[in-house]
Amino acid sequence: MERPIRVLVAKPGLDGHDRGAKVIARALRDAGMEVIYTGLRQTAEQIVNAAIQEDVDCVALSILSGAHNTLLPKVVELLRGEGADDILVIGGGVIPGEDIPFLKEKGIKEIFTPGTPTQVTIDFIRGNVNR
Amino acid sequence: MVNNIENRILENDKRAAARLITMLENKDPEGFRILKSVYAKGGNAYVIGITGPPGAGKSTLTDKLVKAYRKKGKRIAIVAVDPTSPFTGGAILGDRVRMNDLNTDKDVFIRSMGARGHLGGISEATSAAVKVLDIFGSDIIFIETVGVGQSEIDIVKNCDTTIMVMVPGLGDDIQAIKAGVMEIGDVFAVNKADRDGSARTAREIEMMLDFNKTLAWRPPVKMVVATENKGVDELVEAIEAHREHMLTSGAFTTRRIQNAKSEVVSLIKERIEQSILDNAHNEDKLSTFSKEIVSRALDPYTVVERLYEEIKDTIHIK
Ligand SMILES: Nc1nc2c(ncn2[C@@H]2O[C@H](COP(=O)(O)OP(=O)(O)O)[C@@H](O)[C@H]2O)c(=O)[nH]1
Ligand SMILES: [Mg+2]
């Protein structure tokens, strides 16, 4: 029996909309993955604690609040501090194109902007998890 | 890679514990080697099951119970089991949403599990996770699971104390629950007691429990409002009273021995089944004979007698 890929879907930042996060959570579930959904307003520390305990293969961060340039690199940095830099970190949401190279340089493996078909995200996760 | 798991797990290392649980879920032989090497260090955690219908407030209540036990300085682990889609094998495991404050408490470890897709079943997977979290140093381990389906019920049978979470307005459902799982509850919590009908639900449960007067332990029924943290201290007292009863009456050890016995039996069954099915020769024979059973050329009993002698020798207990 093939073990499903485990993905933590988290919504860092202070804004109160998790529609995007829920859409991607459902799409990943329908693709046969186990999605650990943690809800709104997660701090980077909470996300990393959950990722470690759940031993996920991937952390998918959905962000709208504009704080992506601090929050996303912080998650990667904290994971590294826990020796968990083998976990794939990806981001999605309203992120300006000019910020993407910076985020990738900080270790976020891919950024999915609004309108990206969910299948693209699914394929990326399947192709890039370390297992 | 997570190295040196056997030493790290004894030092309360979360990443080591988390990885070992994954290995055991995957039936990775290396995982079993590690678990065997540290098994003797366990046995110190008290295991509390939380079960009941979907949406009854099990996760919300678990969050509040954990906070109450954290005030007593206990180290806590939670295993939260959620349904898996039978079609895709995927799942959204959302119990953590109700336990967000616990996420930054370094003495709380939460693990979510999908109910299906485990070799040997979910009850085996949770039981392995409990062993890991016990050795890892938890004082109390909570297992949250929906109280429908035999495999989910098997999970709570393995707990030292099981809390049955009910809600007002179950109506006829209470009859179904009564038939299946009433006897599993050591403590009953009527949650959502802020809603109409909760006193009546509590009375109905009390009446059902009174039918069985032979019980050595009469389960108490407590009203709670998990969202408002009302009645939680009383529920903790009821749990502690049951634990006291278990320990002083000897039922604690008797139950654990019984559980160990059924665990071994089910592991042996699984090994034998796997061993038979792994052998293509056996598979072929099974298929051929099965066709003959349907065409009435043979009957299943004769087939079993014939196959047993042959198959016996192909069983390799690894
Ligand atoms: N009115 C009321 N709602 C509650 C109470 N406890 C939980 N809930 C709500 O019931 C819903 C399901 O709760 P959850 O803990 O996820 O239930 P579970 O599926 O049994 O784990 C949530 O919307 C909770 O906020 C309560 O005591 N009173
Ligand atoms: Mg729940």
mmCIF file of N, CA and C in Angstrom, chain B residues 249-301:
data_model
loop_
_atom_site.group_PDB
_atom_site.id
_atom_site.type_symbol
_atom_site.label_atom_id
_atom_site.label_comp_id
_atom_site.label_asym_id
_atom_site.label_seq_id
_atom_site.Cartn_x
_atom_site.Cartn_y
_atom_site.Cartn_z
ATOM 1 N N SER B 249 -8.635 -1.349 41.569
ATOM 2 C CA SER B 249 -9.368 -2.606 41.407
ATOM 3 C C SER B 249 -8.548 -3.648 40.654
ATOM 4 N N GLY B 250 -7.442 -3.222 40.058
ATOM 5 C CA GLY B 250 -6.660 -4.147 39.250
ATOM 6 C C GLY B 250 -7.147 -4.221 37.810
ATOM 7 N N ALA B 251 -8.243 -3.509 37.519
ATOM 8 C CA ALA B 251 -8.801 -3.557 36.162
ATOM 9 C C ALA B 251 -7.836 -2.963 35.133
ATOM 10 N N PHE B 252 -7.006 -2.039 35.584
ATOM 11 C CA PHE B 252 -6.020 -1.414 34.703
ATOM 12 C C PHE B 252 -5.122 -2.471 34.057
ATOM 13 N N THR B 253 -4.532 -3.306 34.902
ATOM 14 C CA THR B 253 -3.623 -4.333 34.391
ATOM 15 C C THR B 253 -4.390 -5.399 33.601
ATOM 16 N N THR B 254 -5.548 -5.796 34.125
ATOM 17 C CA THR B 254 -6.342 -6.801 33.414
ATOM 18 C C THR B 254 -6.668 -6.318 32.002
ATOM 19 N N ARG B 255 -7.094 -5.062 31.879
ATOM 20 C CA ARG B 255 -7.449 -4.513 30.570
ATOM 21 C C ARG B 255 -6.228 -4.461 29.662
ATOM 22 N N ARG B 256 -5.102 -4.061 30.222
ATOM 23 C CA ARG B 256 -3.897 -3.971 29.383
ATOM 24 C C ARG B 256 -3.436 -5.347 28.898
ATOM 25 N N ILE B 257 -3.560 -6.342 29.772
ATOM 26 C CA ILE B 257 -3.171 -7.695 29.363
ATOM 27 C C ILE B 257 -4.109 -8.185 28.253
ATOM 28 N N GLN B 258 -5.390 -7.935 28.442
ATOM 29 C CA GLN B 258 -6.385 -8.300 27.435
ATOM 30 C C GLN B 258 -6.052 -7.633 26.094
ATOM 31 N N ASN B 259 -5.697 -6.359 26.157
ATOM 32 C CA ASN B 259 -5.353 -5.625 24.935
ATOM 33 C C ASN B 259 -4.090 -6.166 24.278
ATOM 34 N N ALA B 260 -3.116 -6.510 25.102
ATOM 35 C CA ALA B 260 -1.871 -7.072 24.561
ATOM 36 C C ALA B 260 -2.180 -8.369 23.839
ATOM 37 N N LYS B 261 -3.062 -9.169 24.454
ATOM 38 C CA LYS B 261 -3.435 -10.442 23.860
ATOM 39 C C LYS B 261 -4.092 -10.217 22.509
ATOM 40 N N SER B 262 -5.077 -9.324 22.444
ATOM 41 C CA SER B 262 -5.751 -9.140 21.155
ATOM 42 C C SER B 262 -4.829 -8.487 20.137
ATOM 43 N N GLU B 263 -3.893 -7.683 20.588
ATOM 44 C CA GLU B 263 -2.941 -7.095 19.645
ATOM 45 C C GLU B 263 -2.073 -8.184 19.007
ATOM 46 N N VAL B 264 -1.573 -9.088 19.842
ATOM 47 C CA VAL B 264 -0.723 -10.158 19.318
ATOM 48 C C VAL B 264 -1.509 -11.031 18.344
ATOM 49 N N VAL B 265 -2.735 -11.376 18.729
ATOM 50 C CA VAL B 265 -3.549 -12.210 17.844
ATOM 51 C C VAL B 265 -3.763 -11.513 16.500
ATOM 52 N N SER B 266 -4.063 -10.211 16.535
ATOM 53 C CA SER B 266 -4.337 -9.557 15.255
ATOM 54 C C SER B 266 -3.063 -9.387 14.435
ATOM 55 N N LEU B 267 -1.923 -9.202 15.106
ATOM 56 C CA LEU B 267 -0.662 -9.123 14.360
ATOM 57 C C LEU B 267 -0.325 -10.468 13.703
ATOM 58 N N ILE B 268 -0.600 -11.547 14.421
ATOM 59 C CA ILE B 268 -0.344 -12.868 13.835
ATOM 60 C C ILE B 268 -1.251 -13.104 12.630
ATOM 61 N N LYS B 269 -2.528 -12.768 12.781
ATOM 62 C CA LYS B 269 -3.477 -12.915 11.662
ATOM 63 C C LYS B 269 -2.976 -12.163 10.440
ATOM 64 N N GLU B 270 -2.530 -10.950 10.689
ATOM 65 C CA GLU B 270 -2.076 -10.109 9.587
ATOM 66 C C GLU B 270 -0.859 -10.727 8.900
ATOM 67 N N ARG B 271 0.076 -11.230 9.725
ATOM 68 C CA ARG B 271 1.275 -11.864 9.161
ATOM 69 C C ARG B 271 0.922 -13.059 8.292
ATOM 70 N N ILE B 272 0.031 -13.901 8.811
ATOM 71 C CA ILE B 272 -0.328 -15.114 8.086
ATOM 72 C C ILE B 272 -1.023 -14.749 6.780
ATOM 73 N N GLU B 273 -1.951 -13.823 6.868
ATOM 74 C CA GLU B 273 -2.692 -13.406 5.682
ATOM 75 C C GLU B 273 -1.725 -12.856 4.629
ATOM 76 N N GLN B 274 -0.825 -11.991 5.084
ATOM 77 C CA GLN B 274 0.138 -11.375 4.179
ATOM 78 C C GLN B 274 1.025 -12.433 3.537
ATOM 79 N N SER B 275 1.461 -13.362 4.381
ATOM 80 C CA SER B 275 2.352 -14.413 3.923
ATOM 81 C C SER B 275 1.667 -15.284 2.870
ATOM 82 N N ILE B 276 0.394 -15.597 3.086
ATOM 83 C CA ILE B 276 -0.346 -16.399 2.118
ATOM 84 C C ILE B 276 -0.505 -15.634 0.809
ATOM 85 N N LEU B 277 -0.883 -14.376 0.936
ATOM 86 C CA LEU B 277 -1.175 -13.604 -0.281
ATOM 87 C C LEU B 277 0.086 -13.206 -1.031
ATOM 88 N N ASP B 278 1.224 -13.139 -0.322
ATOM 89 C CA ASP B 278 2.481 -12.807 -0.989
ATOM 90 C C ASP B 278 2.950 -13.914 -1.920
ATOM 91 N N ASN B 279 2.452 -15.122 -1.680
ATOM 92 C CA ASN B 279 2.882 -16.263 -2.456
ATOM 93 C C ASN B 279 1.950 -16.443 -3.661
ATOM 94 N N ALA B 280 2.478 -16.150 -4.850
ATOM 95 C CA ALA B 280 1.652 -16.161 -6.062
ATOM 96 C C ALA B 280 1.000 -17.519 -6.275
ATOM 97 N N HIS B 281 1.744 -18.569 -5.931
ATOM 98 C CA HIS B 281 1.232 -19.922 -6.063
ATOM 99 C C HIS B 281 -0.070 -20.071 -5.255
ATOM 100 N N ASN B 282 -0.047 -19.543 -4.035
ATOM 101 C CA ASN B 282 -1.241 -19.604 -3.187
ATOM 102 C C ASN B 282 -2.389 -18.810 -3.785
ATOM 103 N N GLU B 283 -2.044 -17.622 -4.293
ATOM 104 C CA GLU B 283 -3.066 -16.764 -4.914
ATOM 105 C C GLU B 283 -3.771 -17.510 -6.041
ATOM 106 N N ASP B 284 -2.955 -18.155 -6.901
ATOM 107 C CA ASP B 284 -3.522 -18.896 -8.036
ATOM 108 C C ASP B 284 -4.463 -19.986 -7.556
ATOM 109 N N LYS B 285 -3.980 -20.737 -6.574
ATOM 110 C CA LYS B 285 -4.804 -21.840 -6.060
ATOM 111 C C LYS B 285 -6.104 -21.312 -5.485
ATOM 112 N N LEU B 286 -5.989 -20.244 -4.729
ATOM 113 C CA LEU B 286 -7.172 -19.643 -4.129
ATOM 114 C C LEU B 286 -8.187 -19.264 -5.193
ATOM 115 N N SER B 287 -7.683 -18.655 -6.277
ATOM 116 C CA SER B 287 -8.591 -18.228 -7.347
ATOM 117 C C SER B 287 -9.258 -19.427 -8.005
ATOM 118 N N THR B 288 -8.467 -20.451 -8.297
ATOM 119 C CA THR B 288 -9.020 -21.651 -8.928
ATOM 120 C C THR B 288 -10.088 -22.285 -8.044
ATOM 121 N N PHE B 289 -9.737 -22.485 -6.798
ATOM 122 C CA PHE B 289 -10.688 -23.118 -5.878
ATOM 123 C C PHE B 289 -11.946 -22.269 -5.697
ATOM 124 N N SER B 290 -11.771 -20.968 -5.680
ATOM 125 C CA SER B 290 -12.923 -20.087 -5.467
ATOM 126 C C SER B 290 -13.933 -20.231 -6.596
ATOM 127 N N LYS B 291 -13.407 -20.376 -7.824
ATOM 128 C CA LYS B 291 -14.302 -20.593 -8.962
ATOM 129 C C LYS B 291 -15.077 -21.894 -8.782
ATOM 130 N N GLU B 292 -14.379 -22.916 -8.302
ATOM 131 C CA GLU B 292 -15.033 -24.218 -8.121
ATOM 132 C C GLU B 292 -16.057 -24.176 -6.999
ATOM 133 N N ILE B 293 -15.828 -23.299 -6.016
ATOM 134 C CA ILE B 293 -16.812 -23.157 -4.944
ATOM 135 C C ILE B 293 -18.100 -22.577 -5.519
ATOM 136 N N VAL B 294 -17.932 -21.586 -6.392
ATOM 137 C CA VAL B 294 -19.108 -20.942 -6.983
ATOM 138 C C VAL B 294 -19.857 -21.908 -7.909
ATOM 139 N N SER B 295 -19.118 -22.706 -8.655
ATOM 140 C CA SER B 295 -19.795 -23.665 -9.553
ATOM 141 C C SER B 295 -20.246 -24.914 -8.799
ATOM 142 N N ARG B 296 -20.028 -24.935 -7.503
ATOM 143 C CA ARG B 296 -20.450 -26.047 -6.616
ATOM 144 C C ARG B 296 -19.676 -27.342 -6.863
ATOM 145 N N ALA B 297 -18.565 -27.263 -7.578
ATOM 146 C CA ALA B 297 -17.713 -28.437 -7.733
ATOM 147 C C ALA B 297 -17.041 -28.761 -6.393
ATOM 148 N N LEU B 298 -16.876 -27.731 -5.585
ATOM 149 C CA LEU B 298 -16.277 -27.898 -4.255
ATOM 150 C C LEU B 298 -17.044 -27.035 -3.260
ATOM 151 N N ASP B 299 -16.842 -27.321 -1.995
ATOM 152 C CA ASP B 299 -17.424 -26.443 -0.978
ATOM 153 C C ASP B 299 -16.281 -25.764 -0.217
ATOM 154 N N PRO B 300 -16.542 -24.602 0.389
ATOM 155 C CA PRO B 300 -15.454 -23.848 1.032
ATOM 156 C C PRO B 300 -14.766 -24.630 2.148
ATOM 157 N N TYR B 301 -15.491 -25.519 2.798
ATOM 158 C CA TYR B 301 -14.908 -26.221 3.955
ATOM 159 C C TYR B 301 -13.848 -27.226 3.518
#
